[in-house]
CSV table of C-alpha atoms in Angstrom, one decimal:
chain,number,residue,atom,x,y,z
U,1,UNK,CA,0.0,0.0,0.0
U,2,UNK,CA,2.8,2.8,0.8
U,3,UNK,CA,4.8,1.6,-2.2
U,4,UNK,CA,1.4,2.7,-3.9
U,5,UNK,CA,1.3,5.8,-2.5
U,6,UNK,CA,4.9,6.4,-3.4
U,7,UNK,CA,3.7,5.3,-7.2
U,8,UNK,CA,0.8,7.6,-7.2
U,9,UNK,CA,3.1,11.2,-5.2
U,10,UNK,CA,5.5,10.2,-8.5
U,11,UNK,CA,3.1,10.2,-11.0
U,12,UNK,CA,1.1,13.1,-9.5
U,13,UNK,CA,4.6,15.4,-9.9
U,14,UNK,CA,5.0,13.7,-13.4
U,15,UNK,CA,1.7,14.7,-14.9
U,16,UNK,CA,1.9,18.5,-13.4
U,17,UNK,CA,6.1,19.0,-15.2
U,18,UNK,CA,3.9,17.6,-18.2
U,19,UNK,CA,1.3,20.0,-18.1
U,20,UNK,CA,3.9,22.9,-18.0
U,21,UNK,CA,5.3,21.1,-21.0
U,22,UNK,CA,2.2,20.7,-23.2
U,23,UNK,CA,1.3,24.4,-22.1
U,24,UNK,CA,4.4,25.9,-23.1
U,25,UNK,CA,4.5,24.0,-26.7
U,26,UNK,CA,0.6,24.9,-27.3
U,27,UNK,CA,2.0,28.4,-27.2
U,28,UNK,CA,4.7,27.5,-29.4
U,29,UNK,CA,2.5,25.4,-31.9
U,30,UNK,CA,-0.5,27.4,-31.8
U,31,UNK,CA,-3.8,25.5,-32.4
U,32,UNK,CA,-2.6,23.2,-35.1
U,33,UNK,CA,-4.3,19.8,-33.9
U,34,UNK,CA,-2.5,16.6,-34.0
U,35,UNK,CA,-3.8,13.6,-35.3
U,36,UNK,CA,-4.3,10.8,-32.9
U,37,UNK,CA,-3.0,7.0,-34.2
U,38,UNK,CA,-4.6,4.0,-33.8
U,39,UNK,CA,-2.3,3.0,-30.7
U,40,UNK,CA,-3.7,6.4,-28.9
U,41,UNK,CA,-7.6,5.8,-29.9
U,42,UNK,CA,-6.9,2.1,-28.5
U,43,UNK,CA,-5.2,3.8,-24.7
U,44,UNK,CA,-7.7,6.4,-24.3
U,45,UNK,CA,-10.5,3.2,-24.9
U,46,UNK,CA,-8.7,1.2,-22.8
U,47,UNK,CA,-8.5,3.8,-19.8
U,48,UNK,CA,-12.6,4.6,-20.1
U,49,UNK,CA,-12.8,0.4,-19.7
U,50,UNK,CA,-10.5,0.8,-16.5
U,51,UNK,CA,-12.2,3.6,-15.2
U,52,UNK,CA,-15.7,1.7,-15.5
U,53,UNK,CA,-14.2,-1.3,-13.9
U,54,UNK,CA,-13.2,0.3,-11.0
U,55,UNK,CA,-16.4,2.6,-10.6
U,56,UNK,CA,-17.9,-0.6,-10.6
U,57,UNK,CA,-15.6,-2.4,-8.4
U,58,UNK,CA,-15.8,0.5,-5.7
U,59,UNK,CA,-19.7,0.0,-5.3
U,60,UNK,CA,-19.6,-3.7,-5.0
U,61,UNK,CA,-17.2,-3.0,-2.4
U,62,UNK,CA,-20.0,-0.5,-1.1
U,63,UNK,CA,-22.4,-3.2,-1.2
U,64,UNK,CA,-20.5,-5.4,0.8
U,65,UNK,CA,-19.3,-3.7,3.3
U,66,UNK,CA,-23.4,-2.2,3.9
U,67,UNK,CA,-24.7,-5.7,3.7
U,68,UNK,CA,-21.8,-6.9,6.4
U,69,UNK,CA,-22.7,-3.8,8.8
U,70,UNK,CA,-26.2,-4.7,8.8
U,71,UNK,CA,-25.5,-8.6,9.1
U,72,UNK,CA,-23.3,-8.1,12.2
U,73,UNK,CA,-25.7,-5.8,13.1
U,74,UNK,CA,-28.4,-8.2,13.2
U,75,UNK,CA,-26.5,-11.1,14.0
U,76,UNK,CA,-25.4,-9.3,17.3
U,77,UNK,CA,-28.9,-8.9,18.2
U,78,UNK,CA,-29.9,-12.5,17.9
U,79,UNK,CA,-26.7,-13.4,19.3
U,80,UNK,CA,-28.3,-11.7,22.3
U,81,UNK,CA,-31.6,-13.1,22.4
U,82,UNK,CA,-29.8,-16.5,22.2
U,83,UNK,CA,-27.5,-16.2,24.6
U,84,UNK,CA,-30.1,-15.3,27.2
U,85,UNK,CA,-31.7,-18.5,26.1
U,86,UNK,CA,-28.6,-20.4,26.8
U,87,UNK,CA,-28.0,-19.0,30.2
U,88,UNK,CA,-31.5,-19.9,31.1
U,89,UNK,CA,-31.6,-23.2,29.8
U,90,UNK,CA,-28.5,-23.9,31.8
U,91,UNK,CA,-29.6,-22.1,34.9
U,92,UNK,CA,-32.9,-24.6,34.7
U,93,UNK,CA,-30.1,-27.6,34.5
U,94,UNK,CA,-28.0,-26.5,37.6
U,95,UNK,CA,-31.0,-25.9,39.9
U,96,UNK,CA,-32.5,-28.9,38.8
U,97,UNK,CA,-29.7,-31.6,38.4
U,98,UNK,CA,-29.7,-32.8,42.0
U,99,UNK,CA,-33.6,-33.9,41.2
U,100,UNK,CA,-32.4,-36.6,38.7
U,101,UNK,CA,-35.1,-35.2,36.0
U,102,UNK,CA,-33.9,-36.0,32.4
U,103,UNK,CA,-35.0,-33.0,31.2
U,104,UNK,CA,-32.5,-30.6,33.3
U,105,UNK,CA,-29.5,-32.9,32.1
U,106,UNK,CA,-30.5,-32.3,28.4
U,107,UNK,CA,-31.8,-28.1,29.2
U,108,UNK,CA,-28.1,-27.9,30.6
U,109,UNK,CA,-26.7,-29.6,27.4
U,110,UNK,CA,-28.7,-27.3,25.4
U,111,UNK,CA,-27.6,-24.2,26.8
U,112,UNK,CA,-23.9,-25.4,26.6
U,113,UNK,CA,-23.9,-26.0,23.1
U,114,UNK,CA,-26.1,-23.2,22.2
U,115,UNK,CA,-23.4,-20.7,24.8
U,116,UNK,CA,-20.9,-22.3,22.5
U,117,UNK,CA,-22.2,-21.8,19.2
U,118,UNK,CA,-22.8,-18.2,20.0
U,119,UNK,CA,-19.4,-18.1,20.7
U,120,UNK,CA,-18.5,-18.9,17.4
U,121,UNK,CA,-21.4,-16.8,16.0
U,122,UNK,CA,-19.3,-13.8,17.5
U,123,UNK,CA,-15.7,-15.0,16.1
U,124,UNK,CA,-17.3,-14.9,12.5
U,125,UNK,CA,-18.7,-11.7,13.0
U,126,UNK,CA,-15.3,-10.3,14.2
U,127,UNK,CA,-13.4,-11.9,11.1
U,128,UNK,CA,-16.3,-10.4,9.0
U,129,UNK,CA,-16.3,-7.1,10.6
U,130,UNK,CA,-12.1,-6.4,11.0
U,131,UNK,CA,-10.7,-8.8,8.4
U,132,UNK,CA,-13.4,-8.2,5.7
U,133,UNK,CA,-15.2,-4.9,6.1
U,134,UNK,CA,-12.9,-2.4,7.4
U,135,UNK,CA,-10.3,-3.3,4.9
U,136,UNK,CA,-12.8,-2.9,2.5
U,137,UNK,CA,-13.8,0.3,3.6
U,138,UNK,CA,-10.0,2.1,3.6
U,139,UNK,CA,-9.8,0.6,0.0
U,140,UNK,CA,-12.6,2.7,-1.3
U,141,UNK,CA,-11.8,5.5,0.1
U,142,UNK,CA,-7.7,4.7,-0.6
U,143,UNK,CA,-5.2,7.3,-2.5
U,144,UNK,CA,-3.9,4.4,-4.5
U,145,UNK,CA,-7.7,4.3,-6.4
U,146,UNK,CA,-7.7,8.3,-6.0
U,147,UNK,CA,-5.0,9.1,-7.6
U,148,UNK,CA,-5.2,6.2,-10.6
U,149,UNK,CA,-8.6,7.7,-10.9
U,150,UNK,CA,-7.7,11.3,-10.8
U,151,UNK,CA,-4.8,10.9,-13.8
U,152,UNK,CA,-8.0,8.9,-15.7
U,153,UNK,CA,-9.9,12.0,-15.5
U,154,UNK,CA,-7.4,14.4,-16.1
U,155,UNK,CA,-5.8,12.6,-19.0
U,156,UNK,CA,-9.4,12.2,-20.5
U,157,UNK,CA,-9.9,16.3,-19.6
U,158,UNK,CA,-6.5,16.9,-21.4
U,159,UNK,CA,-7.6,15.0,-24.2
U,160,UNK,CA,-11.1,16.9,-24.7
U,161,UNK,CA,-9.7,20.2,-24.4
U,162,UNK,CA,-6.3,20.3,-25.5
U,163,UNK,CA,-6.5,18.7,-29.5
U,164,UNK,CA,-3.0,20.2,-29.7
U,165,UNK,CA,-0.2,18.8,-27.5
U,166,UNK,CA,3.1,17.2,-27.9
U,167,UNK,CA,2.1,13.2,-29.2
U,168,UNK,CA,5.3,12.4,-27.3
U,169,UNK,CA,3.9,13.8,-24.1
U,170,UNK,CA,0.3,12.4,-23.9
U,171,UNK,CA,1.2,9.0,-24.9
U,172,UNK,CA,3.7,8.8,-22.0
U,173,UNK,CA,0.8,10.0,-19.3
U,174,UNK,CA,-1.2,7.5,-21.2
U,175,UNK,CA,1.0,4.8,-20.6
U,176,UNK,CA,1.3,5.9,-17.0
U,177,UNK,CA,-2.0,6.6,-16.0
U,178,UNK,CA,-2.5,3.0,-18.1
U,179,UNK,CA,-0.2,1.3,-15.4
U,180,UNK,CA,-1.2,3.3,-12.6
U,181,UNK,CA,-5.0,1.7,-13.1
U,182,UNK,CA,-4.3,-1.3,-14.1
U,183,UNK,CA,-2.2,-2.0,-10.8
U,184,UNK,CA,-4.9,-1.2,-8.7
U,185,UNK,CA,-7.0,-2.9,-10.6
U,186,UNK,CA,-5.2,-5.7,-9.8
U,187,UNK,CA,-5.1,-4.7,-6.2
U,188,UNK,CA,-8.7,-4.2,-6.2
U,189,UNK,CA,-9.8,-7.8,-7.6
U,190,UNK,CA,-7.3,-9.9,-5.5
U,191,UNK,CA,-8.1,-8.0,-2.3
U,192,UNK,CA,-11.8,-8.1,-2.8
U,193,UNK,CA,-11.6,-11.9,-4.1
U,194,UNK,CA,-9.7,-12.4,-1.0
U,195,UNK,CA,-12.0,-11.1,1.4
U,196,UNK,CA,-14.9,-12.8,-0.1
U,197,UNK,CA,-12.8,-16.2,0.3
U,198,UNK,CA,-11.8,-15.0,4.0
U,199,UNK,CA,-15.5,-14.2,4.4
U,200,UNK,CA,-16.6,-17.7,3.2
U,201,UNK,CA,-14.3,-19.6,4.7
U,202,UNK,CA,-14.9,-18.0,8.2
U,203,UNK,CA,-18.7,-18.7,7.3
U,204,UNK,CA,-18.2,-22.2,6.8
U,205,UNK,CA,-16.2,-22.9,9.4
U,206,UNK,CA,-19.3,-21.4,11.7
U,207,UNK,CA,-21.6,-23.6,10.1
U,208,UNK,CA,-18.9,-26.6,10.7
U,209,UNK,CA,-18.8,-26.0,14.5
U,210,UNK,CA,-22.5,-25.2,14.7
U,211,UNK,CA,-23.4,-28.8,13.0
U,212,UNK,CA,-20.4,-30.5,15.2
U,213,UNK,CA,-22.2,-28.8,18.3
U,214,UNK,CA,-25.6,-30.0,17.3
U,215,UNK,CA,-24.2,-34.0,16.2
U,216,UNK,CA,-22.9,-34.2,20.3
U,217,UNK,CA,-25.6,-32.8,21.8
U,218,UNK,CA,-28.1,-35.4,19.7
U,219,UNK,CA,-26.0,-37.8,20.5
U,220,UNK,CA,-25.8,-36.8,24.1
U,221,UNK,CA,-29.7,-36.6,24.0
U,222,UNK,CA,-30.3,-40.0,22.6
U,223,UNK,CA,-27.7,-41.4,24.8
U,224,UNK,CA,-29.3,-40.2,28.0
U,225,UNK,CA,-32.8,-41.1,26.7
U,226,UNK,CA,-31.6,-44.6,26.3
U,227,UNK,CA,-29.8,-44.3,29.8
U,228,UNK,CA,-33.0,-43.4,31.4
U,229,UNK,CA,-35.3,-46.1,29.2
U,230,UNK,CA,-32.6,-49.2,30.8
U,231,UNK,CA,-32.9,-48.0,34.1
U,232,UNK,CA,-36.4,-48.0,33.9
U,233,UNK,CA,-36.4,-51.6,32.2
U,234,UNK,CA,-34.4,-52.8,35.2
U,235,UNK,CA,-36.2,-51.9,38.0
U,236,UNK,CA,-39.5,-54.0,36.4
U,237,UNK,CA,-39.0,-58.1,37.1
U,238,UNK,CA,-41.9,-60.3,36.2
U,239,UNK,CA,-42.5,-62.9,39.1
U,240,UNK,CA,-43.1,-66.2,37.9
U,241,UNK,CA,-46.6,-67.4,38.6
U,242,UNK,CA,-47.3,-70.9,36.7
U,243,UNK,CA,-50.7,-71.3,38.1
U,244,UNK,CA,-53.3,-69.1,38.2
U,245,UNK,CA,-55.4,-67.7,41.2
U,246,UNK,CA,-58.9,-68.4,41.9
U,247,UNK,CA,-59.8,-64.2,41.2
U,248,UNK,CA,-57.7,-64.9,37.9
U,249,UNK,CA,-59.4,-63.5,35.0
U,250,UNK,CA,-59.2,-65.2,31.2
U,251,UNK,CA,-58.7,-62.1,28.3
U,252,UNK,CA,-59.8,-63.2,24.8
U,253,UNK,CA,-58.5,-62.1,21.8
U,254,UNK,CA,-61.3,-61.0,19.3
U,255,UNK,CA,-60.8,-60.1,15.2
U,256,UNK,CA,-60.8,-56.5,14.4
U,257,UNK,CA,-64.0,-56.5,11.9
U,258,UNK,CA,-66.3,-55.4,14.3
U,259,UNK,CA,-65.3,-57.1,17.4
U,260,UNK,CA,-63.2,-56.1,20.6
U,261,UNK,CA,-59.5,-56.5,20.9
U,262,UNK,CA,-58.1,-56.9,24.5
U,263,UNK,CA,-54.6,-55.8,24.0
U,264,UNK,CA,-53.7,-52.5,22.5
U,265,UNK,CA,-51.9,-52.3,19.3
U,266,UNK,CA,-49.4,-50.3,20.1
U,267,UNK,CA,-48.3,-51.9,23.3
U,268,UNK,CA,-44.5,-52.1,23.6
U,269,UNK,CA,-41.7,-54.3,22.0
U,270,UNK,CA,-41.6,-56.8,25.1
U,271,UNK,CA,-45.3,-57.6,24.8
U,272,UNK,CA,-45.7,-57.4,20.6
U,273,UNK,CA,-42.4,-59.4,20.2
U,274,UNK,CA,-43.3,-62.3,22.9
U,275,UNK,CA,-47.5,-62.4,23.3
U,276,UNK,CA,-48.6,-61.7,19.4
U,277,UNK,CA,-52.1,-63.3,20.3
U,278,UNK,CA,-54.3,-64.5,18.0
U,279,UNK,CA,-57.7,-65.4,17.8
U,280,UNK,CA,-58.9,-67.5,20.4
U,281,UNK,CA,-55.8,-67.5,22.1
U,282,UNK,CA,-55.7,-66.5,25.8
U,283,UNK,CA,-53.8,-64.9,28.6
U,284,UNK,CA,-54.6,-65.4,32.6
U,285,UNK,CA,-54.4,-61.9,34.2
U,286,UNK,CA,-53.0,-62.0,38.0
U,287,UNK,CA,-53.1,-60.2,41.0
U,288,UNK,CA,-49.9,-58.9,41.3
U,289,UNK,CA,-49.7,-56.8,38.1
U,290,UNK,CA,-48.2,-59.1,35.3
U,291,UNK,CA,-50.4,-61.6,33.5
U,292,UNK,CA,-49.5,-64.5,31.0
U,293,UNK,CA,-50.6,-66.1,27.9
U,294,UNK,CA,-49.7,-68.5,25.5
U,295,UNK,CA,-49.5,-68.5,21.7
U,296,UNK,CA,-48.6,-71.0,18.9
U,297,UNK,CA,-47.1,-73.2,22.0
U,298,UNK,CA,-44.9,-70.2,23.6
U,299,UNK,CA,-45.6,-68.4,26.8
U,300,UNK,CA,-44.3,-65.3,28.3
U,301,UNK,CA,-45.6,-62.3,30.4
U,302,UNK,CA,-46.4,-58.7,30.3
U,303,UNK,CA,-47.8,-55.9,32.2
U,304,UNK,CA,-51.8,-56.2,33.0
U,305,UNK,CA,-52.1,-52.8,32.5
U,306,UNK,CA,-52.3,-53.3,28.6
U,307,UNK,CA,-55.3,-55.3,28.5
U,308,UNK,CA,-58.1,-53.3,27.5
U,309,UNK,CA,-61.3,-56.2,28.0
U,310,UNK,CA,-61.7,-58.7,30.4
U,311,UNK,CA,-64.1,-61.5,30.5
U,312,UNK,CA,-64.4,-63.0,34.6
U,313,UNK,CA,-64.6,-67.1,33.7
U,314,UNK,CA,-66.6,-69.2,35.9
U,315,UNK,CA,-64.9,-71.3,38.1
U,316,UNK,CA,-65.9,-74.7,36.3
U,317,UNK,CA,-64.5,-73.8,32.7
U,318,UNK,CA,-61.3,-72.0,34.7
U,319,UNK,CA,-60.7,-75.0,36.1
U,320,UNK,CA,-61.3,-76.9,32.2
U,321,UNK,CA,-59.2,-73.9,31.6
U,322,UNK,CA,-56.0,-75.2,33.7
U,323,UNK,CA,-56.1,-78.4,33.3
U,324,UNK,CA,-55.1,-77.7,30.1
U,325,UNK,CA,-52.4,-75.6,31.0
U,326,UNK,CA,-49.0,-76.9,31.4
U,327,UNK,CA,-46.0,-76.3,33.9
U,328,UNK,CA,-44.0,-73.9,31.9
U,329,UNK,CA,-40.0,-74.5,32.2
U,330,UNK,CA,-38.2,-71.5,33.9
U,331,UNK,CA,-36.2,-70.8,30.6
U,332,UNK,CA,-39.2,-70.5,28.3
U,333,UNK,CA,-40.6,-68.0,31.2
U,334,UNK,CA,-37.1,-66.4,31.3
U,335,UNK,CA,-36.9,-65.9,27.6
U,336,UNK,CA,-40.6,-64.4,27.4
């Protein structure tokens, strides 16, 4: 940038010892106009290209750094609103994680990773702000795109109003004010292609932490979900009770074309997987809060609470009922 600046003082002195020059020679020459080559016609097209491209350069630059100021400006705000979230989802955790509730592990998990991601939210917005749009900024309003666009002008002035001037002369501010914009357009395509790649990249890596936050804490969610479902699982142990009592009831099975069915469909795994009655198939419901049943010669248990009919038996066919029955080996019990 200073080496630039340097570029642009030079060329600044050079085009004003020119001017004397051209002046002083006009006098000489008179108004006798010069005719301008092909070589000259193809410069002075070549500048008006160069200054369009960096006119045009300069407001996309506007237009990012306005659309950056009033992202961070937004983003700060919901970065706000969502860190409050996160602080009160973890203060719900703390005050409630000596209660065992699954629900404060996972509010405390929640407003970790959310505390976190905001955390990264607010690195992005700082490469964005100091790395993208403030450099941005000093490069629209640099001398470097001054100055290259100052000689433009004036060499385009000079060349409207002054048809008589040295050939020498003008083609040698040509050439310079030439070089002068073409090196900052350079400069102004590889900064602003870099800053739109820094701008990206810090973006994606955002979105990259963000999606590696949200992976753990679903894993974290299912994993305590399944924590909580075995510890549940654990503390229920079906007593085995091969013969029934005398306030035993017999459940029925009926079709579902118009008839009532005893067991809910969407009972859980333990019960569809082991008891998948049929009809006229039968369970004996007990006392103590598990019942048994048999189907296609297996038997197993479940919980009473998922029968939905019951039918009381009278004593006479209960006792038909269990004469029938068998002894049922501990293992088949076991594996119900």
């Amino acid at each position: 940038m200073e080496a630039i600046k340097k570029q642009a003082s030079k060329l600044r002195e050079q085009v004003a010892r020119q001017q004397q020059t051209i002046l002083r020679q006009m006098g000489q020459l008179g108004h006798e106009g010069i005719m301008f080559d092909e070589a000259d016609m193809l410069r002075h097209q070549q500048l008006q290209n160069l200054y369009k491209s960096t006119r045009a350069a300069k407001h996309f630059q506007k237009d990012i750094v306005r659309g950056l100021e009033g992202f961070i400006s937004t983003s700060k705000k919901q970065m706000e609103i969502a860190t409050k979230l996160a602080e009160d989802c973890c203060k719900y955790g703390i005050e409630n994680q000596d209660c065992g509730f699954l629900l404060a592990s996972v509010a405390s998990d929640f407003g970790t990773s959310h505390a976190s991601m905001e955390d990264h939210r607010e690195t992005m917005l700082g490469i964005l702000g100091y790395q993208v749009s403030e450099p941005l900024r000093a490069l629209m309003g640099g001398a470097p795109l001054k100055d290259a666009r100052h000689l433009t002008q004036r060499y385009d002035r000079m060349r409207r109003e002054f048809e008589i001037q040295l050939k020498s002369s003008m083609l040698a501010l040509g050439r310079e004010a030439t070089a002068a914009t073409l090196s900052v357009e350079d400069q102004q395509k590889e900064t602003t292609f870099q800053k739109l790649l820094t701008m990206v990249e810090a973006e994606r890596s955002y979105h990259r932490n963000v999606m590696a936050i949200l992976e753990k804490l679903h894993y974290e969610m299912i994993l305590e979900e399944q924590t909580e479902d075995s510890s549940l699982e654990s503390e229920i142990q079906p007593r085995d009770e091969n013969i029934p009592s005398p306030d035993n009831e017999i459940v029925s099975n009926r079709t579902s074309n118009g008839q009532d069915d005893d067991v809910d469909d969407k009972t859980d795994t333990y019960f569809i997987a082991n008891l998948n009655l049929e009809v006229d198939d039968y369970v004996v419901v007990g006392s103590n809060g598990w019942s048994e049943g048999e189907c296609n010669g297996k038997a197993g248990w479940f919980l009473s609470v998922y029968v939905e009919k019951r039918y009381t038996v009278p004593a006479n066919k209960l006792s038909e009922q269990e004469e029938g029955l068998q002894t049922w080996p501990e293992s088949v019990v076991a594996a119900a």
